């Protein structure tokens, strides 16, 4: 049984004329990292807010951890962890005080705030006021908070946005570790590199609609234009040509250039998930 099962999810904000998300269908298995990818305004955060019960009044059916979302009560929050795109911490409390406060709201077992701060790279900042934290530090504190109750299912909304490369890698590794211990992760992002490295499957969402759900690997195989680019001099004239990687060994033009030209550079061009996104949806990510 999937951990998350969404069928025909449609939602319109009270102030909106058109649905912010429309007819979403997907399911997420236990232990899966599921990426929700799309440009700003695509409906990613709306979807997360629906799945965590923050927005109500949707159409369609949503079943999470074996129960219909419509029937979920307060104990749902004992079993999930959530980090928000714009973290809502108490600015006049320290990082440690924030975690201790939220920790006390749980009835079940919880993890040590000190250890969680260490895990997100805030081990030395626990005693500082959150008002003094940078945006990236607040995001990381949000991720730590999401893990307080050691949840089965974790929702992370843009957990790597605005992070420096070291912090970004740390959050990436942390998400990977969660998967290794059997947790399920719903990861919202427009960071294609992180999505490519982490996600078992990704959904491409544009204008509130899912265009495709597949593994990054299969997407790149299906939509990738793998080529090799050669720069050379032939008879004293510089040239540049691109050849398909497939069938390269039998490509007469390529082989004759190899033999006869002075080759300066030879580079294979792998497809990125970002290229595939553009090709499949016709939209850029920014
Ligand atoms: P994303 O997280 O993918 O950037 P959002 O889910 O935040 O996108 O937004 C999806 C759409 O819903 C956008 O058109 C946005 O303007 C609209 N929207 C988001 N929040 C609200 C709100 N509280 N009220 C009305 N419209 C909203
Ligand atoms: Mg968002």
Tab-separated table of C-alpha atoms and ligand atoms in Angstrom:
chain	number	residue	atom	x	y	z
A	1	UNK	CA	0.000	0.000	0.000
A	2	UNK	CA	1.443	3.393	-0.934
A	3	UNK	CA	2.250	5.880	1.827
A	4	UNK	CA	0.657	8.699	-0.164
A	5	UNK	CA	-2.085	8.133	-2.714
A	6	UNK	CA	-3.518	11.152	-4.502
A	7	UNK	CA	-6.297	10.925	-7.061
A	8	UNK	CA	-7.836	13.856	-8.893
A	9	UNK	CA	-6.665	16.470	-6.391
A	10	UNK	CA	-7.963	19.901	-7.398
A	11	UNK	CA	-7.923	23.072	-5.321
A	12	UNK	CA	-8.924	26.681	-5.917
A	13	UNK	CA	-8.007	29.444	-3.449
A	14	UNK	CA	-10.972	31.487	-2.221
A	15	UNK	CA	-9.499	34.535	-3.941
A	16	UNK	CA	-8.553	32.648	-7.103
A	17	UNK	CA	-10.526	32.244	-10.291
A	18	UNK	CA	-8.710	29.190	-11.701
A	19	UNK	CA	-7.559	26.143	-9.691
A	20	UNK	CA	-4.018	26.456	-8.253
A	21	UNK	CA	-3.686	22.688	-8.716
A	22	UNK	CA	-5.758	20.587	-11.045
A	23	UNK	CA	-6.487	16.866	-11.203
A	24	UNK	CA	-3.216	15.735	-9.583
A	25	UNK	CA	-2.702	11.966	-9.539
A	26	UNK	CA	0.330	10.272	-8.000
A	27	UNK	CA	1.317	7.828	-5.304
A	28	UNK	CA	4.445	7.491	-3.189
A	29	UNK	CA	5.770	4.204	-1.863
A	30	UNK	CA	7.375	3.582	1.499
A	31	UNK	CA	11.042	4.534	1.520
A	32	UNK	CA	10.747	6.602	-1.613
A	33	UNK	CA	12.071	10.121	-2.140
A	34	UNK	CA	9.466	11.737	-4.342
A	35	UNK	CA	10.367	15.049	-5.963
A	36	UNK	CA	7.829	17.677	-6.868
A	37	UNK	CA	9.488	19.910	-9.438
A	38	UNK	CA	8.312	23.025	-11.148
A	39	UNK	CA	8.862	26.751	-11.604
A	40	UNK	CA	7.595	29.408	-9.212
A	41	UNK	CA	3.831	29.502	-9.015
A	42	UNK	CA	3.409	25.966	-10.364
A	43	UNK	CA	1.464	24.783	-7.319
A	44	UNK	CA	4.135	22.920	-5.364
A	45	UNK	CA	3.640	24.616	-2.004
A	46	UNK	CA	-0.133	24.492	-2.458
A	47	UNK	CA	0.118	20.729	-2.916
A	48	UNK	CA	2.244	20.345	0.210
A	49	UNK	CA	-0.205	22.491	2.208
A	50	UNK	CA	-3.081	20.325	0.992
A	51	UNK	CA	-1.323	17.083	1.883
A	52	UNK	CA	-0.540	18.276	5.403
A	53	UNK	CA	-4.114	19.384	5.996
A	54	UNK	CA	-3.351	23.110	6.124
A	55	UNK	CA	-5.642	23.900	3.192
A	56	UNK	CA	-9.070	22.360	3.142
A	57	UNK	CA	-11.878	22.214	0.663
A	58	UNK	CA	-10.186	20.260	-2.109
A	59	UNK	CA	-11.738	17.989	-4.704
A	60	UNK	CA	-10.483	14.437	-5.265
A	61	UNK	CA	-9.235	11.852	-2.803
A	62	UNK	CA	-6.051	11.810	-0.762
A	63	UNK	CA	-5.004	8.869	1.352
A	64	UNK	CA	-1.923	9.160	3.563
A	65	UNK	CA	-0.375	6.529	5.832
A	66	UNK	CA	-3.394	4.325	5.294
A	67	UNK	CA	-6.054	6.861	6.117
A	68	UNK	CA	-8.222	9.259	4.140
A	69	UNK	CA	-6.826	12.751	4.671
A	70	UNK	CA	-10.348	14.051	5.182
A	71	UNK	CA	-10.609	11.871	8.309
A	72	UNK	CA	-7.220	12.798	9.733
A	73	UNK	CA	-7.139	14.432	13.130
A	74	UNK	CA	-4.471	15.904	15.373
A	75	UNK	CA	-2.637	12.582	15.669
A	76	UNK	CA	-1.759	12.883	11.955
A	77	UNK	CA	0.849	15.454	13.011
A	78	UNK	CA	2.466	12.930	15.315
A	79	UNK	CA	3.328	10.851	12.268
A	80	UNK	CA	4.501	13.415	9.737
A	81	UNK	CA	7.239	16.042	9.699
A	82	UNK	CA	6.989	19.314	7.800
A	83	UNK	CA	9.396	22.051	6.858
A	84	UNK	CA	7.996	25.138	5.195
A	85	UNK	CA	9.328	27.233	2.362
A	86	UNK	CA	9.220	30.289	4.640
A	87	UNK	CA	10.073	28.912	8.074
A	88	UNK	CA	7.910	30.252	10.883
A	89	UNK	CA	10.246	30.217	13.866
A	90	UNK	CA	10.059	32.246	17.052
A	91	UNK	CA	12.650	34.905	16.289
A	92	UNK	CA	13.131	35.988	19.894
A	93	UNK	CA	13.960	32.478	21.020
A	94	UNK	CA	17.216	30.661	20.336
A	95	UNK	CA	17.417	27.774	17.881
A	96	UNK	CA	17.538	25.317	20.752
A	97	UNK	CA	14.579	26.963	22.503
A	98	UNK	CA	12.559	26.769	19.284
A	99	UNK	CA	13.178	23.044	18.983
A	100	UNK	CA	12.482	22.443	22.674
A	101	UNK	CA	9.203	24.324	22.415
A	102	UNK	CA	7.973	22.338	19.418
A	103	UNK	CA	9.301	19.112	20.887
A	104	UNK	CA	7.043	19.544	23.910
A	105	UNK	CA	3.963	19.549	21.654
A	106	UNK	CA	4.463	15.895	20.705
A	107	UNK	CA	3.012	13.076	22.761
A	108	UNK	CA	5.196	10.368	21.262
A	109	UNK	CA	8.954	9.871	21.406
A	110	UNK	CA	11.086	12.734	20.170
A	111	UNK	CA	14.705	13.259	19.232
A	112	UNK	CA	17.317	15.343	21.028
A	113	UNK	CA	17.304	18.961	19.768
A	114	UNK	CA	21.086	19.174	20.179
A	115	UNK	CA	21.613	16.155	17.939
A	116	UNK	CA	19.223	17.526	15.316
A	117	UNK	CA	20.994	20.889	15.254
A	118	UNK	CA	24.260	19.043	14.760
A	119	UNK	CA	22.754	17.101	11.853
A	120	UNK	CA	21.784	20.263	9.973
A	121	UNK	CA	25.083	22.018	10.692
A	122	UNK	CA	23.793	24.342	13.406
A	123	UNK	CA	25.615	22.612	16.249
A	124	UNK	CA	27.409	25.802	17.232
A	125	UNK	CA	24.419	28.109	16.783
A	126	UNK	CA	21.865	26.588	19.142
A	127	UNK	CA	22.274	29.316	21.766
A	128	UNK	CA	21.878	32.185	19.304
A	129	UNK	CA	18.604	34.028	18.751
A	130	UNK	CA	16.890	32.942	15.552
A	131	UNK	CA	16.512	36.647	14.699
A	132	UNK	CA	20.270	36.576	14.073
A	133	UNK	CA	20.084	33.562	11.760
A	134	UNK	CA	20.563	33.934	8.015
A	135	UNK	CA	17.803	32.742	5.694
A	136	UNK	CA	19.690	29.504	5.044
A	137	UNK	CA	20.113	28.873	8.773
A	138	UNK	CA	16.379	29.347	9.306
A	139	UNK	CA	15.705	26.859	6.524
A	140	UNK	CA	18.023	24.346	8.170
A	141	UNK	CA	16.378	24.906	11.546
A	142	UNK	CA	13.088	24.175	9.794
A	143	UNK	CA	14.441	20.866	8.537
A	144	UNK	CA	15.645	19.974	12.057
A	145	UNK	CA	12.196	20.789	13.409
A	146	UNK	CA	10.578	18.524	10.822
A	147	UNK	CA	12.557	15.602	12.234
A	148	UNK	CA	11.765	16.148	15.949
A	149	UNK	CA	9.164	13.377	16.090
A	150	UNK	CA	11.178	10.974	13.916
A	151	UNK	CA	8.300	10.936	11.392
A	152	UNK	CA	7.482	8.169	8.925
A	153	UNK	CA	6.661	10.714	6.236
A	154	UNK	CA	8.535	13.979	5.791
A	155	UNK	CA	7.430	16.985	3.720
A	156	UNK	CA	10.228	19.352	2.783
A	157	UNK	CA	9.367	22.523	0.860
A	158	UNK	CA	12.470	23.907	-0.892
A	159	UNK	CA	14.907	22.701	1.799
A	160	UNK	CA	18.000	23.686	-0.198
A	161	UNK	CA	16.967	27.101	-1.469
A	162	UNK	CA	19.484	29.811	-0.561
A	163	UNK	CA	21.965	27.392	1.025
A	164	UNK	CA	25.712	27.573	0.487
A	165	UNK	CA	27.248	24.492	-1.186
A	166	UNK	CA	28.374	22.896	2.089
A	167	UNK	CA	24.967	23.243	3.762
A	168	UNK	CA	23.265	22.089	0.611
A	169	UNK	CA	25.320	18.920	0.573
A	170	UNK	CA	24.591	18.375	4.240
A	171	UNK	CA	20.826	18.599	3.721
A	172	UNK	CA	21.096	16.336	0.695
A	173	UNK	CA	22.986	13.716	2.698
A	174	UNK	CA	20.495	14.012	5.529
A	175	UNK	CA	17.583	13.315	3.181
A	176	UNK	CA	19.451	10.340	1.788
A	177	UNK	CA	20.001	9.002	5.318
A	178	UNK	CA	16.286	9.278	6.038
A	179	UNK	CA	15.565	7.113	3.043
A	180	UNK	CA	18.135	4.577	4.200
A	181	UNK	CA	16.244	4.096	7.458
A	182	UNK	CA	12.980	3.613	5.588
A	183	UNK	CA	11.446	7.056	5.803
A	184	UNK	CA	9.365	8.465	2.963
A	185	UNK	CA	10.141	11.955	1.694
A	186	UNK	CA	7.996	14.388	-0.285
A	187	UNK	CA	10.504	16.889	-1.593
A	188	UNK	CA	9.408	20.097	-3.246
A	189	UNK	CA	12.101	21.899	-5.159
A	190	UNK	CA	13.178	23.762	-8.233
A	191	UNK	CA	16.764	22.692	-7.588
A	192	UNK	CA	17.196	20.179	-10.408
A	193	UNK	CA	20.620	19.015	-9.305
A	194	UNK	CA	19.413	18.006	-5.873
A	195	UNK	CA	16.319	16.434	-7.391
A	196	UNK	CA	18.405	14.442	-9.837
A	197	UNK	CA	20.775	13.215	-7.141
A	198	UNK	CA	18.124	12.338	-4.573
A	199	UNK	CA	14.782	11.473	-6.044
A	200	UNK	CA	13.589	7.988	-6.900
A	201	UNK	CA	10.849	9.558	-8.964
A	202	UNK	CA	9.928	13.109	-9.841
A	203	UNK	CA	6.704	14.782	-10.901
A	204	UNK	CA	7.016	17.749	-13.251
A	205	UNK	CA	4.361	20.300	-12.402
A	206	UNK	CA	3.537	23.395	-14.445
A	207	UNK	CA	0.548	25.714	-14.045
A	208	UNK	CA	-1.006	23.436	-11.444
A	209	UNK	CA	-0.878	20.310	-13.564
A	210	UNK	CA	1.419	17.296	-13.476
A	211	UNK	CA	2.989	16.663	-16.851
A	212	UNK	CA	4.928	13.502	-16.109
A	213	UNK	CA	5.932	11.224	-13.206
A	214	UNK	CA	9.055	9.131	-13.723
A	215	UNK	CA	12.538	8.412	-12.384
A	216	UNK	CA	15.189	11.007	-13.293
A	217	UNK	CA	17.197	8.248	-14.939
A	218	UNK	CA	14.372	7.132	-17.220
A	219	UNK	CA	13.454	10.712	-18.027
A	220	UNK	CA	16.982	11.460	-19.151
A	221	UNK	CA	17.103	8.265	-21.181
A	222	UNK	CA	13.792	8.990	-22.850
A	223	UNK	CA	14.325	12.675	-23.574
A	224	UNK	CA	18.033	13.146	-23.558
A	225	UNK	CA	19.899	14.226	-26.683
A	226	UNK	CA	23.289	12.747	-25.903
A	227	UNK	CA	25.882	14.226	-28.186
A	228	UNK	CA	29.577	14.778	-28.519
A	229	UNK	CA	31.019	18.112	-29.626
A	230	UNK	CA	34.315	18.266	-31.504
A	231	UNK	CA	36.415	21.386	-32.099
A	232	UNK	CA	39.106	20.968	-34.703
A	233	UNK	CA	41.303	22.446	-37.425
A	234	UNK	CA	41.017	21.012	-40.906
A	235	UNK	CA	43.265	22.259	-43.717
A	236	UNK	CA	44.093	25.299	-41.625
A	237	UNK	CA	40.434	26.226	-40.969
A	238	UNK	CA	38.842	25.916	-37.525
A	239	UNK	CA	35.580	23.996	-37.174
A	240	UNK	CA	33.070	22.772	-34.617
A	241	UNK	CA	30.605	19.911	-35.037
A	242	UNK	CA	28.140	18.004	-32.907
A	243	UNK	CA	27.484	14.271	-33.375
A	244	UNK	CA	24.934	11.940	-31.749
A	245	UNK	CA	26.593	9.625	-29.209
A	246	UNK	CA	24.498	6.725	-30.403
A	247	UNK	CA	26.084	5.111	-33.413
A	248	UNK	CA	29.179	7.249	-33.082
A	249	UNK	CA	31.514	4.386	-34.019
A	250	UNK	CA	29.815	4.119	-37.423
A	251	UNK	CA	29.489	7.843	-38.080
A	252	UNK	CA	31.551	8.399	-41.256
A	253	UNK	CA	31.881	12.182	-40.810
A	254	UNK	CA	33.006	11.794	-37.222
A	255	UNK	CA	35.519	9.093	-38.105
A	256	UNK	CA	37.008	10.988	-41.027
A	257	UNK	CA	37.425	14.121	-38.882
A	258	UNK	CA	39.116	12.005	-36.230
A	259	UNK	CA	41.566	10.750	-38.829
A	260	UNK	CA	42.157	13.904	-40.796
A	261	UNK	CA	41.607	16.918	-38.571
A	262	UNK	CA	43.681	18.280	-35.734
A	263	UNK	CA	41.253	17.727	-32.836
A	264	UNK	CA	41.364	20.452	-30.175
A	265	UNK	CA	38.522	19.358	-27.891
A	266	UNK	CA	36.096	16.447	-27.724
A	267	UNK	CA	33.296	16.688	-25.144
A	268	UNK	CA	30.257	14.524	-24.511
A	269	UNK	CA	27.165	16.523	-23.519
A	270	UNK	CA	25.016	14.674	-21.007
A	271	UNK	CA	21.413	15.719	-20.659
A	272	UNK	CA	20.510	17.316	-17.364
A	273	UNK	CA	17.153	16.976	-15.642
A	274	UNK	CA	16.748	20.692	-16.269
A	275	UNK	CA	17.070	20.145	-20.043
A	276	UNK	CA	14.505	17.370	-19.836
A	277	UNK	CA	12.144	19.590	-17.870
A	278	UNK	CA	12.357	22.245	-20.542
A	279	UNK	CA	11.842	19.734	-23.318
A	280	UNK	CA	8.899	17.946	-21.675
A	281	UNK	CA	7.032	20.956	-20.321
A	282	UNK	CA	8.150	23.722	-22.662
A	283	UNK	CA	8.845	25.826	-19.561
A	284	UNK	CA	12.027	26.918	-17.868
A	285	UNK	CA	12.378	26.514	-14.135
A	286	UNK	CA	12.949	30.144	-13.252
B	1	LIG	P1	4.952	27.101	-5.993
B	1	LIG	O1	5.148	26.625	-4.593
B	1	LIG	O2	5.064	26.015	-7.008
B	1	LIG	O3	5.852	28.244	-6.326
B	1	LIG	P2	2.331	27.933	-5.064
B	1	LIG	O4	1.679	26.663	-4.662
B	1	LIG	O5	2.865	28.786	-3.979
B	1	LIG	O6	3.454	27.645	-6.160
B	1	LIG	O7	1.288	28.809	-5.898
B	1	LIG	C1	0.479	28.251	-6.924
B	1	LIG	C2	-0.514	29.297	-7.395
B	1	LIG	O8	-1.433	29.607	-6.356
B	1	LIG	C3	0.124	30.611	-7.800
B	1	LIG	O9	-0.575	31.116	-8.921
B	1	LIG	C4	-0.088	31.488	-6.600
B	1	LIG	O10	-0.172	32.833	-6.963
B	1	LIG	C5	-1.406	30.979	-6.043
B	1	LIG	N1	-1.496	31.142	-4.579
B	1	LIG	C6	-0.597	30.683	-3.669
B	1	LIG	N2	-0.986	30.970	-2.410
B	1	LIG	C7	-2.152	31.653	-2.527
B	1	LIG	C8	-3.071	32.222	-1.590
B	1	LIG	N3	-2.861	32.141	-0.272
B	1	LIG	N4	-4.163	32.831	-2.083
B	1	LIG	C9	-4.399	32.899	-3.416
B	1	LIG	N5	-3.586	32.373	-4.353
B	1	LIG	C10	-2.472	31.758	-3.926
B	2	LIG	MG1	6.580	27.132	-3.218
